[in-house]
Amino acid sequence: MTIQLYGFWRSNAAFRVRVALALKKLAFEEIEIDILSGRQFDAAYAKVNAEHVVPTLVHDGHQFFQSLAIMEYLDDIHPEPRLMPVEAKERAYARSLALVAIADAHPLIVPRVRKHLGEALGADASAIEAWGRHWTTEGIATYERLLTRRPPTPFALGETPGIADICIAGQIVLAEFNKIDLAAFPAVAALGKRCFDMPEFAQAHPSKQPGYSNAH
């Protein structure tokens, strides 16, 4: 199985796919696309991903984008360990938890949105930072309410981590970048600790990627 992942150390969506690949013990080659310097708009990458975003997963010559679609694809081609529950109601719940980050919180703070805030609305760096902190906190707070309503056992949907845990962990990474204290969100913090105690999550963290060292 030949797998390539076009990603970037800072990309939260790439983090999610990196964890999924690690949980399934699938080897892959990661190709860096520096989205902070605009390399996602290069003509060569446009042939790989017409949306000009990361990640893109290439498997046996086929290209897949959007982290949730990629994770579900990995479940289809390599069913164990499962990231999505088998039972329909649980699968819908897992997908709902994942989409809190993927569809609601994270898209509001990606580089192209931050750039637009500055260019079109005249937001300065402090305003853009406050914007990012607000929407990241909104996502964390939503997860706290959901995890309080249905406590993890020990992960969001049972004994093993899945797409919900991956996405909650990703939101925690965003909280770290935005210097948000998780003390007010104990359920999220506890689940995050369980996740990042696992090497699959810990080694996928942005700070563990080669590009992080170069950027710092």
mmCIF file with all atom_site columns, C-alpha atoms in Angstrom:
data_model
loop_
_atom_site.group_PDB
_atom_site.id
_atom_site.type_symbol
_atom_site.label_atom_id
_atom_site.label_alt_id
_atom_site.label_comp_id
_atom_site.label_asym_id
_atom_site.label_entity_id
_atom_site.label_seq_id
_atom_site.pdbx_PDB_ins_code
_atom_site.Cartn_x
_atom_site.Cartn_y
_atom_site.Cartn_z
_atom_site.occupancy
_atom_site.B_iso_or_equiv
_atom_site.pdbx_formal_charge
_atom_site.auth_seq_id
_atom_site.auth_comp_id
_atom_site.auth_asym_id
_atom_site.auth_atom_id
_atom_site.pdbx_PDB_model_num
ATOM 1   C CA . MET A 1 1   ? 0.000   0.000  0.000  1.00 0.00 ? 1   MET A CA 1
ATOM 2   C CA . THR A 1 2   ? 1.602   3.249  -1.159 1.00 0.00 ? 2   THR A CA 1
ATOM 3   C CA . ILE A 1 3   ? 0.396   6.325  0.736  1.00 0.00 ? 3   ILE A CA 1
ATOM 4   C CA . GLN A 1 4   ? 1.527   9.923  0.429  1.00 0.00 ? 4   GLN A CA 1
ATOM 5   C CA . LEU A 1 5   ? 0.222   12.724 2.611  1.00 0.00 ? 5   LEU A CA 1
ATOM 6   C CA . TYR A 1 6   ? 0.550   16.324 1.509  1.00 0.00 ? 6   TYR A CA 1
ATOM 7   C CA . GLY A 1 7   ? 0.469   18.218 4.768  1.00 0.00 ? 7   GLY A CA 1
ATOM 8   C CA . PHE A 1 8   ? 2.065   20.891 6.906  1.00 0.00 ? 8   PHE A CA 1
ATOM 9   C CA . TRP A 1 9   ? 3.258   20.848 10.507 1.00 0.00 ? 9   TRP A CA 1
ATOM 10  C CA . ARG A 1 10  ? 0.847   23.628 11.540 1.00 0.00 ? 10  ARG A CA 1
ATOM 11  C CA . SER A 1 11  ? -2.188  22.189 9.717  1.00 0.00 ? 11  SER A CA 1
ATOM 12  C CA . ASN A 1 12  ? -4.779  20.890 12.163 1.00 0.00 ? 12  ASN A CA 1
ATOM 13  C CA . ALA A 1 13  ? -6.497  18.910 9.418  1.00 0.00 ? 13  ALA A CA 1
ATOM 14  C CA . ALA A 1 14  ? -3.195  17.226 8.555  1.00 0.00 ? 14  ALA A CA 1
ATOM 15  C CA . PHE A 1 15  ? -2.747  16.419 12.254 1.00 0.00 ? 15  PHE A CA 1
ATOM 16  C CA . ARG A 1 16  ? -6.088  14.583 12.213 1.00 0.00 ? 16  ARG A CA 1
ATOM 17  C CA . VAL A 1 17  ? -5.092  12.440 9.239  1.00 0.00 ? 17  VAL A CA 1
ATOM 18  C CA . ARG A 1 18  ? -1.640  11.808 10.700 1.00 0.00 ? 18  ARG A CA 1
ATOM 19  C CA . VAL A 1 19  ? -3.237  10.389 13.859 1.00 0.00 ? 19  VAL A CA 1
ATOM 20  C CA . ALA A 1 20  ? -5.644  8.235  11.854 1.00 0.00 ? 20  ALA A CA 1
ATOM 21  C CA . LEU A 1 21  ? -2.809  6.750  9.815  1.00 0.00 ? 21  LEU A CA 1
ATOM 22  C CA . ALA A 1 22  ? -0.815  6.074  12.986 1.00 0.00 ? 22  ALA A CA 1
ATOM 23  C CA . LEU A 1 23  ? -3.737  4.382  14.751 1.00 0.00 ? 23  LEU A CA 1
ATOM 24  C CA . LYS A 1 24  ? -4.108  2.091  11.751 1.00 0.00 ? 24  LYS A CA 1
ATOM 25  C CA . LYS A 1 25  ? -0.332  1.562  11.603 1.00 0.00 ? 25  LYS A CA 1
ATOM 26  C CA . LEU A 1 26  ? -0.237  2.594  7.956  1.00 0.00 ? 26  LEU A CA 1
ATOM 27  C CA . ALA A 1 27  ? 3.129   3.793  6.705  1.00 0.00 ? 27  ALA A CA 1
ATOM 28  C CA . PHE A 1 28  ? 3.110   6.978  4.670  1.00 0.00 ? 28  PHE A CA 1
ATOM 29  C CA . GLU A 1 29  ? 5.371   9.611  3.174  1.00 0.00 ? 29  GLU A CA 1
ATOM 30  C CA . GLU A 1 30  ? 4.537   13.177 4.169  1.00 0.00 ? 30  GLU A CA 1
ATOM 31  C CA . ILE A 1 31  ? 5.226   15.948 1.660  1.00 0.00 ? 31  ILE A CA 1
ATOM 32  C CA . GLU A 1 32  ? 5.290   19.426 3.160  1.00 0.00 ? 32  GLU A CA 1
ATOM 33  C CA . ILE A 1 33  ? 3.200   22.201 1.619  1.00 0.00 ? 33  ILE A CA 1
ATOM 34  C CA . ASP A 1 34  ? 3.943   25.431 3.479  1.00 0.00 ? 34  ASP A CA 1
ATOM 35  C CA . ILE A 1 35  ? 0.480   26.973 3.743  1.00 0.00 ? 35  ILE A CA 1
ATOM 36  C CA . LEU A 1 36  ? 1.793   29.965 5.711  1.00 0.00 ? 36  LEU A CA 1
ATOM 37  C CA . SER A 1 37  ? 3.943   31.077 2.786  1.00 0.00 ? 37  SER A CA 1
ATOM 38  C CA . GLY A 1 38  ? 1.280   30.290 0.179  1.00 0.00 ? 38  GLY A CA 1
ATOM 39  C CA . ARG A 1 39  ? 2.794   27.198 -1.419 1.00 0.00 ? 39  ARG A CA 1
ATOM 40  C CA . GLN A 1 40  ? -0.681  25.645 -1.591 1.00 0.00 ? 40  GLN A CA 1
ATOM 41  C CA . PHE A 1 41  ? -1.320  27.973 -4.540 1.00 0.00 ? 41  PHE A CA 1
ATOM 42  C CA . ASP A 1 42  ? 1.651   26.735 -6.567 1.00 0.00 ? 42  ASP A CA 1
ATOM 43  C CA . ALA A 1 43  ? 0.670   25.380 -9.976 1.00 0.00 ? 43  ALA A CA 1
ATOM 44  C CA . ALA A 1 44  ? 2.193   21.983 -9.195 1.00 0.00 ? 44  ALA A CA 1
ATOM 45  C CA . TYR A 1 45  ? 0.108   21.555 -6.051 1.00 0.00 ? 45  TYR A CA 1
ATOM 46  C CA . ALA A 1 46  ? -3.030  22.832 -7.787 1.00 0.00 ? 46  ALA A CA 1
ATOM 47  C CA . LYS A 1 47  ? -2.844  19.659 -9.887 1.00 0.00 ? 47  LYS A CA 1
ATOM 48  C CA . VAL A 1 48  ? -2.931  17.649 -6.657 1.00 0.00 ? 48  VAL A CA 1
ATOM 49  C CA . ASN A 1 49  ? -5.622  19.625 -4.810 1.00 0.00 ? 49  ASN A CA 1
ATOM 50  C CA . ALA A 1 50  ? -7.867  22.031 -6.704 1.00 0.00 ? 50  ALA A CA 1
ATOM 51  C CA . GLU A 1 51  ? -9.076  23.592 -3.424 1.00 0.00 ? 51  GLU A CA 1
ATOM 52  C CA . HIS A 1 52  ? -5.526  24.740 -2.561 1.00 0.00 ? 52  HIS A CA 1
ATOM 53  C CA . VAL A 1 53  ? -5.648  23.255 0.941  1.00 0.00 ? 53  VAL A CA 1
ATOM 54  C CA . VAL A 1 54  ? -3.987  20.496 2.925  1.00 0.00 ? 54  VAL A CA 1
ATOM 55  C CA . PRO A 1 55  ? -4.162  17.657 3.593  1.00 0.00 ? 55  PRO A CA 1
ATOM 56  C CA . THR A 1 56  ? -4.333  15.601 0.444  1.00 0.00 ? 56  THR A CA 1
ATOM 57  C CA . LEU A 1 57  ? -3.931  11.840 0.691  1.00 0.00 ? 57  LEU A CA 1
ATOM 58  C CA . VAL A 1 58  ? -2.666  9.981  -2.361 1.00 0.00 ? 58  VAL A CA 1
ATOM 59  C CA . HIS A 1 59  ? -3.233  6.232  -2.365 1.00 0.00 ? 59  HIS A CA 1
ATOM 60  C CA . ASP A 1 60  ? -2.307  4.119  -5.393 1.00 0.00 ? 60  ASP A CA 1
ATOM 61  C CA . GLY A 1 61  ? -2.565  7.143  -7.652 1.00 0.00 ? 61  GLY A CA 1
ATOM 62  C CA . HIS A 1 62  ? -5.940  8.368  -6.363 1.00 0.00 ? 62  HIS A CA 1
ATOM 63  C CA . GLN A 1 63  ? -6.183  11.732 -4.604 1.00 0.00 ? 63  GLN A CA 1
ATOM 64  C CA . PHE A 1 64  ? -8.443  12.394 -1.623 1.00 0.00 ? 64  PHE A CA 1
ATOM 65  C CA . PHE A 1 65  ? -8.975  15.630 0.299  1.00 0.00 ? 65  PHE A CA 1
ATOM 66  C CA . GLN A 1 66  ? -10.905 16.855 3.361  1.00 0.00 ? 66  GLN A CA 1
ATOM 67  C CA . SER A 1 67  ? -9.788  15.177 6.593  1.00 0.00 ? 67  SER A CA 1
ATOM 68  C CA . LEU A 1 68  ? -13.124 13.567 7.485  1.00 0.00 ? 68  LEU A CA 1
ATOM 69  C CA . ALA A 1 69  ? -13.463 11.992 4.040  1.00 0.00 ? 69  ALA A CA 1
ATOM 70  C CA . ILE A 1 70  ? -9.876  10.744 4.252  1.00 0.00 ? 70  ILE A CA 1
ATOM 71  C CA . MET A 1 71  ? -10.410 9.187  7.681  1.00 0.00 ? 71  MET A CA 1
ATOM 72  C CA . GLU A 1 72  ? -13.578 7.444  6.542  1.00 0.00 ? 72  GLU A CA 1
ATOM 73  C CA . TYR A 1 73  ? -11.740 6.207  3.443  1.00 0.00 ? 73  TYR A CA 1
ATOM 74  C CA . LEU A 1 74  ? -9.022  4.738  5.647  1.00 0.00 ? 74  LEU A CA 1
ATOM 75  C CA . ASP A 1 75  ? -11.724 2.876  7.573  1.00 0.00 ? 75  ASP A CA 1
ATOM 76  C CA . ASP A 1 76  ? -13.027 1.468  4.306  1.00 0.00 ? 76  ASP A CA 1
ATOM 77  C CA . ILE A 1 77  ? -9.693  0.231  2.993  1.00 0.00 ? 77  ILE A CA 1
ATOM 78  C CA . HIS A 1 78  ? -8.220  -0.835 6.348  1.00 0.00 ? 78  HIS A CA 1
ATOM 79  C CA . PRO A 1 79  ? -11.135 -1.600 8.700  1.00 0.00 ? 79  PRO A CA 1
ATOM 80  C CA . GLU A 1 80  ? -9.175  -2.425 11.870 1.00 0.00 ? 80  GLU A CA 1
ATOM 81  C CA . PRO A 1 81  ? -8.861  -0.731 14.220 1.00 0.00 ? 81  PRO A CA 1
ATOM 82  C CA . ARG A 1 82  ? -12.057 1.097  13.407 1.00 0.00 ? 82  ARG A CA 1
ATOM 83  C CA . LEU A 1 83  ? -12.257 4.875  13.614 1.00 0.00 ? 83  LEU A CA 1
ATOM 84  C CA . MET A 1 84  ? -16.016 4.899  13.002 1.00 0.00 ? 84  MET A CA 1
ATOM 85  C CA . PRO A 1 85  ? -18.484 2.761  14.971 1.00 0.00 ? 85  PRO A CA 1
ATOM 86  C CA . VAL A 1 86  ? -20.361 0.023  13.161 1.00 0.00 ? 86  VAL A CA 1
ATOM 87  C CA . GLU A 1 87  ? -23.795 0.796  14.619 1.00 0.00 ? 87  GLU A CA 1
ATOM 88  C CA . ALA A 1 88  ? -25.652 3.533  12.745 1.00 0.00 ? 88  ALA A CA 1
ATOM 89  C CA . LYS A 1 89  ? -26.634 5.714  15.720 1.00 0.00 ? 89  LYS A CA 1
ATOM 90  C CA . GLU A 1 90  ? -23.122 5.610  17.172 1.00 0.00 ? 90  GLU A CA 1
ATOM 91  C CA . ARG A 1 91  ? -21.609 6.330  13.775 1.00 0.00 ? 91  ARG A CA 1
ATOM 92  C CA . ALA A 1 92  ? -23.821 9.400  13.404 1.00 0.00 ? 92  ALA A CA 1
ATOM 93  C CA . TYR A 1 93  ? -22.864 10.564 16.904 1.00 0.00 ? 93  TYR A CA 1
ATOM 94  C CA . ALA A 1 94  ? -19.158 10.093 16.189 1.00 0.00 ? 94  ALA A CA 1
ATOM 95  C CA . ARG A 1 95  ? -19.464 12.059 12.958 1.00 0.00 ? 95  ARG A CA 1
ATOM 96  C CA . SER A 1 96  ? -21.389 14.817 14.771 1.00 0.00 ? 96  SER A CA 1
ATOM 97  C CA . LEU A 1 97  ? -18.624 15.159 17.351 1.00 0.00 ? 97  LEU A CA 1
ATOM 98  C CA . ALA A 1 98  ? -16.009 15.266 14.619 1.00 0.00 ? 98  ALA A CA 1
ATOM 99  C CA . LEU A 1 99  ? -17.857 17.966 12.712 1.00 0.00 ? 99  LEU A CA 1
ATOM 100 C CA . VAL A 1 100 ? -17.878 20.341 15.698 1.00 0.00 ? 100 VAL A CA 1
ATOM 101 C CA . ALA A 1 101 ? -14.198 20.901 14.936 1.00 0.00 ? 101 ALA A CA 1
ATOM 102 C CA . ILE A 1 102 ? -14.077 20.108 11.232 1.00 0.00 ? 102 ILE A CA 1
ATOM 103 C CA . ALA A 1 103 ? -17.129 22.086 10.116 1.00 0.00 ? 103 ALA A CA 1
ATOM 104 C CA . ASP A 1 104 ? -17.759 24.651 12.858 1.00 0.00 ? 104 ASP A CA 1
ATOM 105 C CA . ALA A 1 105 ? -14.731 25.763 14.864 1.00 0.00 ? 105 ALA A CA 1
ATOM 106 C CA . HIS A 1 106 ? -11.613 25.106 12.795 1.00 0.00 ? 106 HIS A CA 1
ATOM 107 C CA . PRO A 1 107 ? -12.687 26.600 9.416  1.00 0.00 ? 107 PRO A CA 1
ATOM 108 C CA . LEU A 1 108 ? -13.106 30.026 11.022 1.00 0.00 ? 108 LEU A CA 1
ATOM 109 C CA . ILE A 1 109 ? -9.426  30.342 11.944 1.00 0.00 ? 109 ILE A CA 1
ATOM 110 C CA . VAL A 1 110 ? -7.545  28.861 8.974  1.00 0.00 ? 110 VAL A CA 1
ATOM 111 C CA . PRO A 1 111 ? -4.880  31.024 7.251  1.00 0.00 ? 111 PRO A CA 1
ATOM 112 C CA . ARG A 1 112 ? -7.091  32.169 4.361  1.00 0.00 ? 112 ARG A CA 1
ATOM 113 C CA . VAL A 1 113 ? -9.740  33.434 6.812  1.00 0.00 ? 113 VAL A CA 1
ATOM 114 C CA . ARG A 1 114 ? -7.168  35.231 8.946  1.00 0.00 ? 114 ARG A CA 1
ATOM 115 C CA . LYS A 1 115 ? -5.673  36.781 5.811  1.00 0.00 ? 115 LYS A CA 1
ATOM 116 C CA . HIS A 1 116 ? -9.102  37.953 4.645  1.00 0.00 ? 116 HIS A CA 1
ATOM 117 C CA . LEU A 1 117 ? -9.816  39.530 8.022  1.00 0.00 ? 117 LEU A CA 1
ATOM 118 C CA . GLY A 1 118 ? -6.735  41.672 7.587  1.00 0.00 ? 118 GLY A CA 1
ATOM 119 C CA . GLU A 1 119 ? -7.040  42.504 3.912  1.00 0.00 ? 119 GLU A CA 1
ATOM 120 C CA . ALA A 1 120 ? -10.791 43.027 3.567  1.00 0.00 ? 120 ALA A CA 1
ATOM 121 C CA . LEU A 1 121 ? -11.782 44.202 7.034  1.00 0.00 ? 121 LEU A CA 1
ATOM 122 C CA . GLY A 1 122 ? -8.604  45.899 8.197  1.00 0.00 ? 122 GLY A CA 1
ATOM 123 C CA . ALA A 1 123 ? -8.203  43.731 11.282 1.00 0.00 ? 123 ALA A CA 1
ATOM 124 C CA . ASP A 1 124 ? -4.815  44.104 12.924 1.00 0.00 ? 124 ASP A CA 1
ATOM 125 C CA . ALA A 1 125 ? -2.749  41.287 14.419 1.00 0.00 ? 125 ALA A CA 1
ATOM 126 C CA . SER A 1 126 ? -4.290  41.599 17.886 1.00 0.00 ? 126 SER A CA 1
ATOM 127 C CA . ALA A 1 127 ? -7.830  41.534 16.497 1.00 0.00 ? 127 ALA A CA 1
ATOM 128 C CA . ILE A 1 128 ? -7.061  38.474 14.387 1.00 0.00 ? 128 ILE A CA 1
ATOM 129 C CA . GLU A 1 129 ? -5.528  36.775 17.435 1.00 0.00 ? 129 GLU A CA 1
ATOM 130 C CA . ALA A 1 130 ? -8.639  37.556 19.484 1.00 0.00 ? 130 ALA A CA 1
ATOM 131 C CA . TRP A 1 131 ? -10.807 36.149 16.679 1.00 0.00 ? 131 TRP A CA 1
ATOM 132 C CA . GLY A 1 132 ? -8.843  32.897 16.726 1.00 0.00 ? 132 GLY A CA 1
ATOM 133 C CA . ARG A 1 133 ? -9.037  32.584 20.501 1.00 0.00 ? 133 ARG A CA 1
ATOM 134 C CA . HIS A 1 134 ? -12.797 33.209 20.463 1.00 0.00 ? 134 HIS A CA 1
ATOM 135 C CA . TRP A 1 135 ? -13.684 30.530 17.925 1.00 0.00 ? 135 TRP A CA 1
ATOM 136 C CA . THR A 1 136 ? -11.210 28.030 19.322 1.00 0.00 ? 136 THR A CA 1
ATOM 137 C CA . THR A 1 137 ? -12.744 28.489 22.778 1.00 0.00 ? 137 THR A CA 1
ATOM 138 C CA . GLU A 1 138 ? -16.234 28.085 21.322 1.00 0.00 ? 138 GLU A CA 1
ATOM 139 C CA . GLY A 1 139 ? -15.233 24.699 19.932 1.00 0.00 ? 139 GLY A CA 1
ATOM 140 C CA . ILE A 1 140 ? -13.648 23.579 23.211 1.00 0.00 ? 140 ILE A CA 1
ATOM 141 C CA . ALA A 1 141 ? -16.716 24.749 25.172 1.00 0.00 ? 141 ALA A CA 1
ATOM 142 C CA . THR A 1 142 ? -19.032 22.792 22.876 1.00 0.00 ? 142 THR A CA 1
ATOM 143 C CA . TYR A 1 143 ? -16.960 19.659 23.401 1.00 0.00 ? 143 TYR A CA 1
ATOM 144 C CA . GLU A 1 144 ? -17.017 20.209 27.172 1.00 0.00 ? 144 GLU A CA 1
ATOM 145 C CA . ARG A 1 145 ? -20.830 20.322 27.170 1.00 0.00 ? 145 ARG A CA 1
ATOM 146 C CA . LEU A 1 146 ? -21.060 17.203 25.011 1.00 0.00 ? 146 LEU A CA 1
ATOM 147 C CA . LEU A 1 147 ? -18.519 15.232 27.047 1.00 0.00 ? 147 LEU A CA 1
ATOM 148 C CA . THR A 1 148 ? -20.287 16.212 30.259 1.00 0.00 ? 148 THR A CA 1
ATOM 149 C CA . ARG A 1 149 ? -23.579 14.980 28.844 1.00 0.00 ? 149 ARG A CA 1
ATOM 150 C CA . ARG A 1 150 ? -22.028 11.696 27.728 1.00 0.00 ? 150 ARG A CA 1
ATOM 151 C CA . PRO A 1 151 ? -18.790 11.094 29.657 1.00 0.00 ? 151 PRO A CA 1
ATOM 152 C CA . PRO A 1 152 ? -15.918 9.302  27.888 1.00 0.00 ? 152 PRO A CA 1
ATOM 153 C CA . THR A 1 153 ? -15.545 5.571  28.647 1.00 0.00 ? 153 THR A CA 1
ATOM 154 C CA . PRO A 1 154 ? -12.546 6.147  28.523 1.00 0.00 ? 154 PRO A CA 1
ATOM 155 C CA . PHE A 1 155 ? -12.634 7.624  25.017 1.00 0.00 ? 155 PHE A CA 1
ATOM 156 C CA . ALA A 1 156 ? -15.527 9.547  23.512 1.00 0.00 ? 156 ALA A CA 1
ATOM 157 C CA . LEU A 1 157 ? -17.350 6.471  22.216 1.00 0.00 ? 157 LEU A CA 1
ATOM 158 C CA . GLY A 1 158 ? -15.827 3.613  24.149 1.00 0.00 ? 158 GLY A CA 1
ATOM 159 C CA . GLU A 1 159 ? -12.603 1.762  24.820 1.00 0.00 ? 159 GLU A CA 1
ATOM 160 C CA . THR A 1 160 ? -10.626 2.826  21.766 1.00 0.00 ? 160 THR A CA 1
ATOM 161 C CA . PRO A 1 161 ? -10.061 6.238  20.157 1.00 0.00 ? 161 PRO A CA 1
ATOM 162 C CA . GLY A 1 162 ? -11.842 7.149  16.935 1.00 0.00 ? 162 GLY A CA 1
ATOM 163 C CA . ILE A 1 163 ? -12.627 10.141 14.757 1.00 0.00 ? 163 ILE A CA 1
ATOM 164 C CA . ALA A 1 164 ? -14.324 12.009 17.610 1.00 0.00 ? 164 ALA A CA 1
ATOM 165 C CA . ASP A 1 165 ? -11.248 11.742 19.835 1.00 0.00 ? 165 ASP A CA 1
ATOM 166 C CA . ILE A 1 166 ? -8.968  12.717 16.946 1.00 0.00 ? 166 ILE A CA 1
ATOM 167 C CA . CYS A 1 167 ? -10.977 15.874 16.314 1.00 0.00 ? 167 CYS A CA 1
ATOM 168 C CA . ILE A 1 168 ? -11.209 16.801 19.994 1.00 0.00 ? 168 ILE A CA 1
ATOM 169 C CA . ALA A 1 169 ? -7.443  16.320 20.283 1.00 0.00 ? 169 ALA A CA 1
ATOM 170 C CA . GLY A 1 170 ? -7.017  18.590 17.282 1.00 0.00 ? 170 GLY A CA 1
ATOM 171 C CA . GLN A 1 171 ? -9.088  21.265 18.984 1.00 0.00 ? 171 GLN A CA 1
ATOM 172 C CA . ILE A 1 172 ? -6.828  20.944 22.023 1.00 0.00 ? 172 ILE A CA 1
ATOM 173 C CA . VAL A 1 173 ? -3.817  21.552 19.775 1.00 0.00 ? 173 VAL A CA 1
ATOM 174 C CA . LEU A 1 174 ? -5.492  24.730 18.544 1.00 0.00 ? 174 LEU A CA 1
ATOM 175 C CA . ALA A 1 175 ? -6.094  25.752 22.153 1.00 0.00 ? 175 ALA A CA 1
ATOM 176 C CA . GLU A 1 176 ? -2.367  25.318 22.825 1.00 0.00 ? 176 GLU A CA 1
ATOM 177 C CA . PHE A 1 177 ? -1.456  27.529 19.877 1.00 0.00 ? 177 PHE A CA 1
ATOM 178 C CA . ASN A 1 178 ? -3.947  30.146 21.062 1.00 0.00 ? 178 ASN A CA 1
ATOM 179 C CA . LYS A 1 179 ? -2.732  29.926 24.691 1.00 0.00 ? 179 LYS A CA 1
ATOM 180 C CA . ILE A 1 180 ? -6.147  28.910 26.029 1.00 0.00 ? 180 ILE A CA 1
ATOM 181 C CA . ASP A 1 181 ? -6.167  27.435 29.529 1.00 0.00 ? 181 ASP A CA 1
ATOM 182 C CA . LEU A 1 182 ? -8.164  24.195 29.667 1.00 0.00 ? 182 LEU A CA 1
ATOM 183 C CA . ALA A 1 183 ? -8.751  24.444 33.429 1.00 0.00 ? 183 ALA A CA 1
ATOM 184 C CA . ALA A 1 184 ? -12.341 25.522 32.763 1.00 0.00 ? 184 ALA A CA 1
ATOM 185 C CA . PHE A 1 185 ? -12.851 22.473 30.539 1.00 0.00 ? 185 PHE A CA 1
ATOM 186 C CA . PRO A 1 186 ? -11.943 19.451 32.709 1.00 0.00 ? 186 PRO A CA 1
ATOM 187 C CA . ALA A 1 187 ? -13.705 16.817 30.603 1.00 0.00 ? 187 ALA A CA 1
ATOM 188 C CA . VAL A 1 188 ? -11.907 17.972 27.451 1.00 0.00 ? 188 VAL A CA 1
ATOM 189 C CA . ALA A 1 189 ? -8.585  18.168 29.310 1.00 0.00 ? 189 ALA A CA 1
ATOM 190 C CA . ALA A 1 190 ? -8.968  14.646 30.724 1.00 0.00 ? 190 ALA A CA 1
ATOM 191 C CA . LEU A 1 191 ? -9.828  13.166 27.336 1.00 0.00 ? 191 LEU A CA 1
ATOM 192 C CA . GLY A 1 192 ? -6.943  15.048 25.780 1.00 0.00 ? 192 GLY A CA 1
ATOM 193 C CA . LYS A 1 193 ? -4.508  13.597 28.302 1.00 0.00 ? 193 LYS A CA 1
ATOM 194 C CA . ARG A 1 194 ? -5.702  10.072 27.522 1.00 0.00 ? 194 ARG A CA 1
ATOM 195 C CA . CYS A 1 195 ? -5.216  10.756 23.819 1.00 0.00 ? 195 CYS A CA 1
ATOM 196 C CA . PHE A 1 196 ? -1.791  12.380 24.012 1.00 0.00 ? 196 PHE A CA 1
ATOM 197 C CA . ASP A 1 197 ? -0.535  9.673  26.371 1.00 0.00 ? 197 ASP A CA 1
ATOM 198 C CA . MET A 1 198 ? -0.764  7.460  23.267 1.00 0.00 ? 198 MET A CA 1
ATOM 199 C CA . PRO A 1 199 ? 2.237   7.622  20.908 1.00 0.00 ? 199 PRO A CA 1
ATOM 200 C CA . GLU A 1 200 ? -0.067  7.795  17.876 1.00 0.00 ? 200 GLU A CA 1
ATOM 201 C CA . PHE A 1 201 ? -1.386  11.163 19.056 1.00 0.00 ? 201 PHE A CA 1
ATOM 202 C CA . ALA A 1 202 ? 1.828   12.423 20.655 1.00 0.00 ? 202 ALA A CA 1
ATOM 203 C CA . GLN A 1 203 ? 4.005   11.806 17.598 1.00 0.00 ? 203 GLN A CA 1
ATOM 204 C CA . ALA A 1 204 ? 1.438   13.420 15.285 1.00 0.00 ? 204 ALA A CA 1
ATOM 205 C CA . HIS A 1 205 ? 1.495   16.659 17.305 1.00 0.00 ? 205 HIS A CA 1
ATOM 206 C CA . PRO A 1 206 ? 2.684   19.685 15.286 1.00 0.00 ? 206 PRO A CA 1
ATOM 207 C CA . SER A 1 207 ? 5.645   20.196 17.631 1.00 0.00 ? 207 SER A CA 1
ATOM 208 C CA . LYS A 1 208 ? 6.946   16.745 16.664 1.00 0.00 ? 208 LYS A CA 1
ATOM 209 C CA . GLN A 1 209 ? 7.036   17.479 12.929 1.00 0.00 ? 209 GLN A CA 1
ATOM 210 C CA . PRO A 1 210 ? 10.255  18.441 11.111 1.00 0.00 ? 210 PRO A CA 1
ATOM 211 C CA . GLY A 1 211 ? 8.748   21.708 9.897  1.00 0.00 ? 211 GLY A CA 1
ATOM 212 C CA . TYR A 1 212 ? 8.134   22.851 13.467 1.00 0.00 ? 212 TYR A CA 1
ATOM 213 C CA . SER A 1 213 ? 11.826  22.835 14.279 1.00 0.00 ? 213 SER A CA 1
ATOM 214 C CA . ASN A 1 214 ? 12.601  24.749 11.107 1.00 0.00 ? 214 ASN A CA 1
ATOM 215 C CA . ALA A 1 215 ? 9.954   27.365 11.914 1.00 0.00 ? 215 ALA A CA 1
ATOM 216 C CA . HIS A 1 216 ? 11.246  27.827 15.455 1.00 0.00 ? 216 HIS A CA 1
#
